[in-house]
Amino acid sequence: MAGLTPMEKKLAEYKCNTNEAIQLKLVRFPEDLEDENTTFNPEYSHQVFGDDEVAFGYKGLKILLYYIAGNLSTLFRIEYTSKVNEKFDCVEADDVESKIREIIPPGFCTNTDDFVSLLEKEVNFKPFGMLLHTYSVHNEEAGEDITYQIYKADMTCPGFREYHERLQTFLMWFIETASFIDVDDERWNYFIVFEKYNKDGATLFATVGYMTVYNYYVYPDKTRPRVSQMLILPPFQGEGHGAQLLETVHRYYMSSPTVLDITAEDPSENYIKLRDFVLVKLCQDLPCFSPGKLMQGFSQEMVMEAQQKLKINKQHTRRVYEILRLRATDMGDAEQSRSYRLDVKRRLIGPYKKKQRELAKMRRCLRPEELTNQLNQIDLNMQHEQLEESFQQLVSDYRRVLERLAQA
């Protein structure tokens, strides 16, 4: 804060980091409201509060967004210890309430008593749509297995449109480039994960996460489902729910004769790693991925079998092949290791070969000084270093997939 005037220093005290100010909860019991252990914060808030993720005009700002665990009925309240226009004339605080109201649907509570009254009715909430899969996860803290269920829903399910409006608000806090979808487009499918839990002898359901998938038309009579959004809520992350959800969705589409293959829109690195794990798990027992066939190299048989039986496209099948071949390869054997390295690098070198073809064209077309300028940008030694770096990173990622597979 060096170089600021005394007034600027005083005003700077009224800046709040919105990732810290926003407090989220998934409430099951009234006591959760006062339990700090049930609170979690956003990873991002720039889409609501700008790139700096700052709200100006408050000290001790708290933006409370509490959701009932199942139906996600919402309590929204703003608290602060001091506001800038109480201390300084002609200085306005940011309108935090309006910014939040832009993303949360109407009908939320603003006082705790109303929220607790809704919590008492939560026993009536049931998941939407069709049950696809049930699984359990052992909870060390509780010392018991907890049951989870995955449902497929659409906008024709009574109450689902309103529920989805509340659910999608979490995207703004946990997906960097999130945007809301057009729910009136019937080509969207929705897959939601719920936890079953007991409260006063009754079975209730808590929202765990969800995925949206858009069904693209492929001429003449096929569809290509594309995963658009996927989020497991922070209290449930690291428990394997993402893999369960993705595999369940994949198996749902595998059974459809009209589905060509399944893709994803702008997948994150974490999603790609998750997809690697799920697809390898699905593919490992196919005859075309037997150790003997893996050592013979990537084949059209693998492409056809993965596409026809599991709806996996060629690009993803190639990654599956490389991961399973790594498992079948003795990397301590010089010949096997060399063969694997060359096989993977032949795929990785594609972009570099394209640059070399462009360079050959330049030699024919450019003047010497222009050519020298372009050659400086295409350093072959650097390309070899980048290729080796890419290979080592890939092998590291592949090993993590295989480690997880061994524990599954």
Short mmCIF file of C-alpha atoms in Angstrom, two decimals:
data_model
loop_
_atom_site.label_atom_id
_atom_site.label_comp_id
_atom_site.label_asym_id
_atom_site.label_seq_id
_atom_site.Cartn_x
_atom_site.Cartn_y
_atom_site.Cartn_z
CA MET A 1 0.00 0.00 0.00
CA ALA A 2 3.05 2.22 -0.35
CA GLY A 3 2.42 5.47 -2.23
CA LEU A 4 -1.27 5.69 -1.27
CA THR A 5 -2.71 8.83 0.30
CA PRO A 6 -4.16 8.52 3.83
CA MET A 7 -7.69 8.59 2.35
CA GLU A 8 -6.87 5.84 -0.15
CA LYS A 9 -5.44 3.73 2.66
CA LYS A 10 -8.64 4.14 4.68
CA LEU A 11 -10.81 3.26 1.69
CA ALA A 12 -8.64 0.21 0.92
CA GLU A 13 -9.75 -1.20 4.29
CA TYR A 14 -13.23 -1.50 2.77
CA LYS A 15 -12.17 -4.00 0.10
CA CYS A 16 -13.21 -7.61 0.68
CA ASN A 17 -12.06 -10.75 -1.14
CA THR A 18 -15.35 -12.21 -2.38
CA ASN A 19 -14.03 -15.79 -2.44
CA GLU A 20 -13.63 -15.46 1.32
CA ALA A 21 -16.76 -13.38 1.92
CA ILE A 22 -19.12 -15.84 0.22
CA GLN A 23 -20.05 -18.62 2.65
CA LEU A 24 -21.86 -21.65 1.27
CA LYS A 25 -23.59 -24.44 3.17
CA LEU A 26 -25.61 -27.56 2.40
CA VAL A 27 -27.88 -27.78 5.43
CA ARG A 28 -29.39 -31.04 6.75
CA PHE A 29 -30.00 -30.17 10.40
CA PRO A 30 -30.75 -26.82 12.12
CA GLU A 31 -27.46 -27.05 14.02
CA ASP A 32 -25.57 -26.98 10.68
CA LEU A 33 -26.39 -23.26 10.48
CA GLU A 34 -23.99 -22.47 13.35
CA ASP A 35 -21.41 -25.15 12.56
CA GLU A 36 -18.40 -23.64 10.79
CA ASN A 37 -17.30 -27.12 9.67
CA THR A 38 -20.24 -27.25 7.24
CA THR A 39 -19.20 -23.99 5.54
CA PHE A 40 -17.28 -23.94 2.26
CA ASN A 41 -16.15 -21.13 -0.04
CA PRO A 42 -16.06 -20.57 -3.80
CA GLU A 43 -13.02 -21.24 -5.95
CA TYR A 44 -14.06 -18.40 -8.27
CA SER A 45 -16.26 -15.33 -8.06
CA HIS A 46 -14.97 -13.28 -11.02
CA GLN A 47 -18.09 -13.85 -13.13
CA VAL A 48 -20.17 -12.05 -10.50
CA PHE A 49 -17.67 -9.63 -8.93
CA GLY A 50 -15.15 -8.99 -11.72
CA ASP A 51 -11.62 -10.20 -12.37
CA ASP A 52 -10.26 -8.85 -9.07
CA GLU A 53 -12.88 -10.88 -7.13
CA VAL A 54 -13.34 -7.94 -4.75
CA ALA A 55 -16.36 -6.18 -3.27
CA PHE A 56 -15.77 -2.59 -2.22
CA GLY A 57 -17.48 -0.74 0.57
CA TYR A 58 -17.60 -3.17 3.48
CA LYS A 59 -15.62 -4.38 6.47
CA GLY A 60 -16.24 -7.89 7.76
CA LEU A 61 -18.42 -8.73 4.74
CA LYS A 62 -20.22 -12.08 4.79
CA ILE A 63 -22.40 -13.18 1.88
CA LEU A 64 -24.40 -16.12 3.23
CA LEU A 65 -25.78 -18.56 0.67
CA TYR A 66 -27.17 -21.54 2.54
CA TYR A 67 -28.97 -24.34 0.71
CA ILE A 68 -31.18 -27.09 2.11
CA ALA A 69 -29.20 -30.22 1.24
CA GLY A 70 -31.81 -31.91 -0.93
CA ASN A 71 -34.14 -29.51 -2.76
CA LEU A 72 -31.65 -26.60 -2.47
CA SER A 73 -34.14 -24.06 -1.12
CA THR A 74 -31.96 -21.04 -0.39
CA LEU A 75 -31.23 -18.62 2.42
CA PHE A 76 -29.50 -15.44 1.20
CA ARG A 77 -28.30 -12.83 3.62
CA ILE A 78 -25.57 -10.17 3.75
CA GLU A 79 -23.75 -9.27 6.96
CA TYR A 80 -20.99 -6.75 7.64
CA THR A 81 -19.45 -4.86 10.55
CA SER A 82 -19.11 -1.51 8.76
CA LYS A 83 -20.15 0.11 5.47
CA VAL A 84 -18.16 2.83 3.72
CA ASN A 85 -21.00 5.32 3.25
CA GLU A 86 -21.59 5.29 7.01
CA LYS A 87 -18.09 6.80 7.45
CA PHE A 88 -17.47 8.76 4.26
CA ASP A 89 -19.74 11.08 2.32
CA CYS A 90 -20.04 10.68 -1.46
CA VAL A 91 -18.51 7.20 -1.45
CA GLU A 92 -20.83 4.37 -2.50
CA ALA A 93 -20.44 0.69 -1.64
CA ASP A 94 -20.86 -1.96 -4.33
CA ASP A 95 -24.42 -3.25 -4.63
CA VAL A 96 -23.57 -6.79 -3.57
CA GLU A 97 -27.19 -7.84 -3.17
CA SER A 98 -28.07 -7.00 -6.79
CA LYS A 99 -25.08 -8.93 -8.09
CA ILE A 100 -26.12 -12.08 -6.19
CA ARG A 101 -29.78 -11.66 -7.18
CA GLU A 102 -28.71 -11.81 -10.83
CA ILE A 103 -27.68 -15.47 -10.47
CA ILE A 104 -29.96 -16.93 -7.79
CA PRO A 105 -33.62 -17.48 -8.69
CA PRO A 106 -36.39 -15.63 -6.81
CA GLY A 107 -38.17 -17.28 -3.91
CA PHE A 108 -35.19 -17.47 -1.54
CA CYS A 109 -35.45 -16.86 2.20
CA THR A 110 -33.89 -13.83 3.87
CA ASN A 111 -34.37 -14.87 7.50
CA THR A 112 -33.34 -18.00 9.38
CA ASP A 113 -36.77 -18.85 10.83
CA ASP A 114 -38.36 -19.19 7.37
CA PHE A 115 -35.41 -21.28 6.23
CA VAL A 116 -35.70 -23.65 9.23
CA SER A 117 -39.45 -24.03 8.52
CA LEU A 118 -38.59 -25.19 4.98
CA LEU A 119 -35.96 -27.53 6.41
CA GLU A 120 -38.67 -29.32 8.38
CA LYS A 121 -40.48 -30.10 5.09
CA GLU A 122 -37.37 -31.60 3.50
CA VAL A 123 -38.61 -35.12 4.34
CA ASN A 124 -41.04 -34.72 1.41
CA PHE A 125 -38.26 -34.15 -1.14
CA LYS A 126 -37.57 -37.03 -3.54
CA PRO A 127 -35.08 -37.22 -6.45
CA PHE A 128 -36.30 -36.37 -9.94
CA GLY A 129 -36.52 -38.68 -12.92
CA MET A 130 -35.34 -42.24 -13.49
CA LEU A 131 -32.95 -44.14 -11.22
CA LEU A 132 -29.93 -45.36 -13.22
CA HIS A 133 -27.43 -46.57 -10.63
CA THR A 134 -26.99 -47.19 -6.90
CA TYR A 135 -23.60 -47.53 -5.19
CA SER A 136 -22.09 -47.20 -1.73
CA VAL A 137 -18.97 -45.56 -0.31
CA HIS A 138 -17.48 -46.47 3.05
CA ASN A 139 -17.32 -43.48 5.37
CA GLU A 140 -14.46 -43.85 7.86
CA GLU A 141 -15.74 -41.11 10.15
CA ALA A 142 -19.23 -42.60 10.40
CA GLY A 143 -17.92 -46.17 10.33
CA GLU A 144 -20.56 -47.25 7.82
CA ASP A 145 -21.35 -47.54 4.13
CA ILE A 146 -23.29 -44.60 2.70
CA THR A 147 -25.63 -45.17 -0.24
CA TYR A 148 -25.70 -42.91 -3.31
CA GLN A 149 -28.02 -42.91 -6.31
CA ILE A 150 -27.75 -41.41 -9.80
CA TYR A 151 -30.89 -40.25 -11.60
CA LYS A 152 -31.58 -39.05 -15.13
CA ALA A 153 -34.04 -36.16 -15.30
CA ASP A 154 -35.48 -33.69 -17.79
CA MET A 155 -37.61 -30.57 -17.71
CA THR A 156 -40.85 -32.56 -17.86
CA CYS A 157 -40.27 -33.80 -14.29
CA PRO A 158 -42.53 -31.76 -11.93
CA GLY A 159 -40.45 -29.27 -9.94
CA PHE A 160 -37.19 -30.05 -11.72
CA ARG A 161 -36.94 -26.74 -13.61
CA GLU A 162 -37.03 -24.77 -10.34
CA TYR A 163 -34.62 -27.19 -8.66
CA HIS A 164 -32.16 -26.90 -11.58
CA GLU A 165 -32.29 -23.08 -11.38
CA ARG A 166 -31.02 -23.37 -7.81
CA LEU A 167 -28.50 -26.11 -8.59
CA GLN A 168 -26.84 -24.31 -11.50
CA THR A 169 -25.88 -21.34 -9.29
CA PHE A 170 -23.01 -23.47 -7.91
CA LEU A 171 -21.39 -23.45 -11.37
CA MET A 172 -20.54 -19.76 -10.98
CA TRP A 173 -18.44 -20.51 -7.90
CA PHE A 174 -16.66 -23.68 -9.03
CA ILE A 175 -16.27 -23.66 -12.84
CA GLU A 176 -14.04 -20.89 -14.18
CA THR A 177 -15.88 -20.31 -17.47
CA ALA A 178 -19.37 -21.38 -16.43
CA SER A 179 -22.53 -20.22 -18.14
CA PHE A 180 -26.19 -21.15 -17.72
CA ILE A 181 -27.75 -23.35 -20.41
CA ASP A 182 -30.98 -22.94 -22.38
CA VAL A 183 -33.25 -25.33 -20.48
CA ASP A 184 -36.01 -24.93 -23.07
CA ASP A 185 -33.91 -26.91 -25.56
CA GLU A 186 -35.19 -30.49 -25.28
CA ARG A 187 -31.87 -31.97 -26.39
CA TRP A 188 -30.40 -31.50 -22.90
CA ASN A 189 -30.19 -34.44 -20.50
CA TYR A 190 -29.51 -34.02 -16.78
CA PHE A 191 -27.86 -36.58 -14.49
CA ILE A 192 -27.89 -35.94 -10.73
CA VAL A 193 -26.15 -37.72 -7.84
CA PHE A 194 -27.93 -37.94 -4.47
CA GLU A 195 -26.87 -39.27 -1.09
CA LYS A 196 -29.40 -41.17 1.00
CA TYR A 197 -29.27 -40.30 4.70
CA ASN A 198 -31.41 -40.82 7.80
CA LYS A 199 -33.01 -38.08 9.87
CA ASP A 200 -35.35 -38.90 12.77
CA GLY A 201 -35.98 -42.37 11.34
CA ALA A 202 -36.86 -41.12 7.84
CA THR A 203 -34.81 -41.51 4.64
CA LEU A 204 -33.86 -38.20 3.03
CA PHE A 205 -31.83 -37.25 -0.03
CA ALA A 206 -28.95 -34.76 -0.31
CA THR A 207 -27.67 -33.31 -3.60
CA VAL A 208 -24.08 -34.42 -4.34
CA GLY A 209 -23.43 -33.21 -7.90
CA TYR A 210 -24.64 -33.30 -11.46
CA MET A 211 -23.84 -33.39 -15.16
CA THR A 212 -25.53 -31.86 -18.21
CA VAL A 213 -25.23 -33.53 -21.62
CA TYR A 214 -26.31 -32.11 -24.98
CA ASN A 215 -27.41 -34.51 -27.73
CA TYR A 216 -25.97 -33.28 -31.02
CA TYR A 217 -27.46 -34.55 -34.27
CA VAL A 218 -25.12 -36.49 -36.58
CA TYR A 219 -26.25 -37.07 -40.16
CA PRO A 220 -28.18 -39.11 -41.12
CA ASP A 221 -29.65 -40.83 -38.04
CA LYS A 222 -27.21 -40.69 -35.11
CA THR A 223 -26.56 -38.48 -32.08
CA ARG A 224 -23.31 -37.48 -30.40
CA PRO A 225 -23.89 -36.73 -26.69
CA ARG A 226 -21.50 -34.03 -25.48
CA VAL A 227 -20.82 -33.50 -21.78
CA SER A 228 -21.22 -29.78 -21.13
CA GLN A 229 -21.09 -29.24 -17.37
CA MET A 230 -20.00 -31.52 -14.55
CA LEU A 231 -19.74 -30.60 -10.89
CA ILE A 232 -19.37 -32.58 -7.69
CA LEU A 233 -20.07 -30.22 -4.79
CA PRO A 234 -17.01 -29.57 -2.56
CA PRO A 235 -18.18 -31.50 0.55
CA PHE A 236 -18.30 -34.65 -1.59
CA GLN A 237 -15.15 -34.24 -3.68
CA GLY A 238 -12.38 -36.82 -3.53
CA GLU A 239 -14.78 -39.69 -2.77
CA GLY A 240 -15.08 -41.14 -6.29
CA HIS A 241 -18.48 -39.67 -7.18
CA GLY A 242 -17.20 -38.08 -10.40
CA ALA A 243 -16.04 -41.45 -11.72
CA GLN A 244 -19.34 -43.09 -10.72
CA LEU A 245 -21.31 -40.34 -12.46
CA LEU A 246 -19.26 -40.38 -15.67
CA GLU A 247 -19.31 -44.17 -15.92
CA THR A 248 -23.07 -44.27 -15.29
CA VAL A 249 -23.71 -41.66 -17.98
CA HIS A 250 -21.42 -43.52 -20.37
CA ARG A 251 -23.23 -46.81 -19.75
CA TYR A 252 -26.59 -45.09 -20.26
CA TYR A 253 -25.60 -43.93 -23.75
CA MET A 254 -23.77 -47.17 -24.61
CA SER A 255 -27.11 -48.97 -24.63
CA SER A 256 -28.53 -46.69 -27.35
CA PRO A 257 -28.11 -47.85 -30.98
CA THR A 258 -28.49 -44.25 -32.22
CA VAL A 259 -25.48 -42.93 -30.28
CA LEU A 260 -22.29 -42.64 -32.33
CA ASP A 261 -19.85 -41.68 -29.59
CA ILE A 262 -19.60 -39.52 -26.46
CA THR A 263 -17.52 -36.34 -26.26
CA ALA A 264 -17.01 -33.36 -23.95
CA GLU A 265 -17.09 -29.60 -24.45
CA ASP A 266 -13.77 -27.87 -23.59
CA PRO A 267 -12.73 -30.52 -21.05
CA SER A 268 -10.53 -29.43 -18.15
CA GLU A 269 -7.35 -31.32 -17.25
CA ASN A 270 -9.12 -32.87 -14.27
CA TYR A 271 -11.98 -34.03 -16.48
CA ILE A 272 -9.55 -35.60 -18.98
CA LYS A 273 -7.85 -37.53 -16.16
CA LEU A 274 -11.23 -38.67 -14.88
CA ARG A 275 -12.31 -39.73 -18.37
CA ASP A 276 -9.02 -41.63 -18.87
CA PHE A 277 -9.72 -43.64 -15.71
CA VAL A 278 -13.34 -44.42 -16.62
CA LEU A 279 -12.63 -45.36 -20.25
CA VAL A 280 -9.65 -47.56 -19.34
CA LYS A 281 -11.80 -49.30 -16.74
CA LEU A 282 -14.47 -49.94 -19.40
CA CYS A 283 -12.02 -51.03 -22.10
CA GLN A 284 -9.53 -53.18 -20.20
CA ASP A 285 -11.54 -56.39 -20.59
CA LEU A 286 -12.20 -56.04 -24.33
CA PRO A 287 -10.40 -58.80 -26.30
CA CYS A 288 -8.68 -56.25 -28.55
CA PHE A 289 -6.86 -54.81 -25.51
CA SER A 290 -5.29 -58.09 -24.41
CA PRO A 291 -1.56 -57.75 -23.52
CA GLY A 292 -0.51 -59.62 -26.67
CA LYS A 293 -2.49 -57.31 -28.95
CA LEU A 294 -1.38 -54.20 -27.08
CA MET A 295 2.27 -55.05 -27.75
CA GLN A 296 1.50 -55.28 -31.49
CA GLY A 297 0.52 -51.60 -31.58
CA PHE A 298 -2.58 -49.48 -32.00
CA SER A 299 -5.02 -51.13 -34.40
CA GLN A 300 -8.20 -50.51 -36.34
CA GLU A 301 -9.73 -53.42 -34.40
CA MET A 302 -9.36 -51.37 -31.18
CA VAL A 303 -10.98 -48.34 -32.83
CA MET A 304 -13.93 -50.38 -34.12
CA GLU A 305 -14.55 -52.40 -30.96
CA ALA A 306 -14.33 -49.40 -28.62
CA GLN A 307 -16.63 -47.37 -30.85
CA GLN A 308 -19.22 -50.08 -31.43
CA LYS A 309 -19.37 -51.55 -27.93
CA LEU A 310 -18.54 -48.54 -25.73
CA LYS A 311 -19.23 -45.46 -27.93
CA ILE A 312 -15.64 -44.23 -27.56
CA ASN A 313 -14.13 -42.20 -30.41
CA LYS A 314 -10.75 -42.86 -32.05
CA GLN A 315 -8.86 -40.11 -30.21
CA HIS A 316 -9.97 -41.35 -26.78
CA THR A 317 -9.36 -44.98 -27.79
CA ARG A 318 -5.77 -44.09 -28.64
CA ARG A 319 -5.23 -42.72 -25.10
CA VAL A 320 -6.78 -45.87 -23.62
CA TYR A 321 -4.41 -47.96 -25.73
CA GLU A 322 -1.36 -45.99 -24.56
CA ILE A 323 -2.36 -46.35 -20.90
CA LEU A 324 -3.04 -50.08 -21.14
CA ARG A 325 0.11 -50.65 -23.18
CA LEU A 326 2.12 -48.89 -20.46
CA ARG A 327 0.66 -51.39 -17.97
CA ALA A 328 1.66 -54.29 -20.24
CA THR A 329 5.17 -52.90 -20.84
CA ASP A 330 8.18 -53.72 -18.70
CA MET A 331 9.76 -50.26 -18.63
CA GLY A 332 12.86 -51.81 -17.07
CA ASP A 333 13.44 -53.73 -20.30
CA ALA A 334 15.40 -51.47 -22.69
CA GLU A 335 13.78 -52.81 -25.86
CA GLN A 336 10.19 -52.73 -24.54
CA SER A 337 10.72 -49.25 -23.07
CA ARG A 338 12.18 -47.93 -26.34
CA SER A 339 9.36 -49.43 -28.37
CA TYR A 340 6.73 -47.81 -26.10
CA ARG A 341 8.46 -44.44 -26.13
CA LEU A 342 8.71 -44.36 -29.93
CA ASP A 343 5.10 -45.46 -30.31
CA VAL A 344 3.76 -42.63 -28.14
CA LYS A 345 6.15 -40.04 -29.56
CA ARG A 346 5.04 -40.87 -33.11
CA ARG A 347 1.62 -39.59 -32.11
CA LEU A 348 2.95 -36.59 -30.19
CA ILE A 349 5.22 -35.51 -33.06
CA GLY A 350 2.27 -34.74 -35.35
CA PRO A 351 2.16 -30.96 -34.63
CA TYR A 352 5.96 -30.72 -35.03
CA LYS A 353 5.85 -32.45 -38.43
CA LYS A 354 3.19 -29.98 -39.49
CA LYS A 355 5.59 -27.14 -38.62
CA GLN A 356 8.32 -28.79 -40.70
CA ARG A 357 5.97 -29.02 -43.70
CA GLU A 358 5.19 -25.34 -43.26
CA LEU A 359 8.93 -24.66 -43.14
CA ALA A 360 9.46 -26.48 -46.46
CA LYS A 361 6.82 -24.24 -48.05
CA MET A 362 8.52 -21.18 -46.59
CA ARG A 363 11.86 -22.14 -48.17
CA ARG A 364 10.18 -21.95 -51.56
CA CYS A 365 8.26 -18.74 -50.94
CA LEU A 366 10.15 -16.47 -48.55
CA ARG A 367 13.11 -14.13 -49.06
CA PRO A 368 16.27 -15.10 -47.07
CA GLU A 369 15.74 -12.52 -44.33
CA GLU A 370 12.10 -13.57 -43.90
CA LEU A 371 13.13 -17.22 -43.78
CA THR A 372 15.74 -16.52 -41.09
CA ASN A 373 13.08 -14.83 -38.98
CA GLN A 374 10.78 -17.87 -39.27
CA LEU A 375 13.62 -20.33 -38.58
CA ASN A 376 14.35 -18.52 -35.34
CA GLN A 377 10.81 -19.33 -34.26
CA ILE A 378 11.14 -23.03 -35.17
CA ASP A 379 14.08 -24.25 -33.10
CA LEU A 380 14.38 -28.00 -33.76
CA ASN A 381 16.37 -28.66 -30.59
CA MET A 382 13.66 -26.95 -28.58
CA GLN A 383 11.04 -29.08 -30.32
CA HIS A 384 12.87 -32.26 -29.29
CA GLU A 385 13.03 -31.01 -25.69
CA GLN A 386 9.33 -30.17 -25.71
CA LEU A 387 8.52 -33.58 -27.18
CA GLU A 388 10.43 -35.37 -24.42
CA GLU A 389 8.81 -33.17 -21.77
CA SER A 390 5.33 -33.94 -23.18
CA PHE A 391 6.11 -37.66 -23.18
CA GLN A 392 7.32 -37.68 -19.56
CA GLN A 393 4.26 -35.70 -18.41
CA LEU A 394 1.97 -38.10 -20.25
CA VAL A 395 3.60 -41.18 -18.71
CA SER A 396 3.27 -39.58 -15.27
CA ASP A 397 -0.46 -38.96 -15.88
CA TYR A 398 -0.91 -42.49 -17.22
CA ARG A 399 0.76 -44.02 -14.16
CA ARG A 400 -1.67 -42.19 -11.88
CA VAL A 401 -4.59 -43.63 -13.87
CA LEU A 402 -3.13 -47.14 -13.51
CA GLU A 403 -2.55 -46.64 -9.78
CA ARG A 404 -6.17 -45.62 -9.32
CA LEU A 405 -7.31 -48.54 -11.46
CA ALA A 406 -5.35 -50.97 -9.28
CA GLN A 407 -7.15 -49.63 -6.20
CA ALA A 408 -10.63 -49.69 -7.78
#
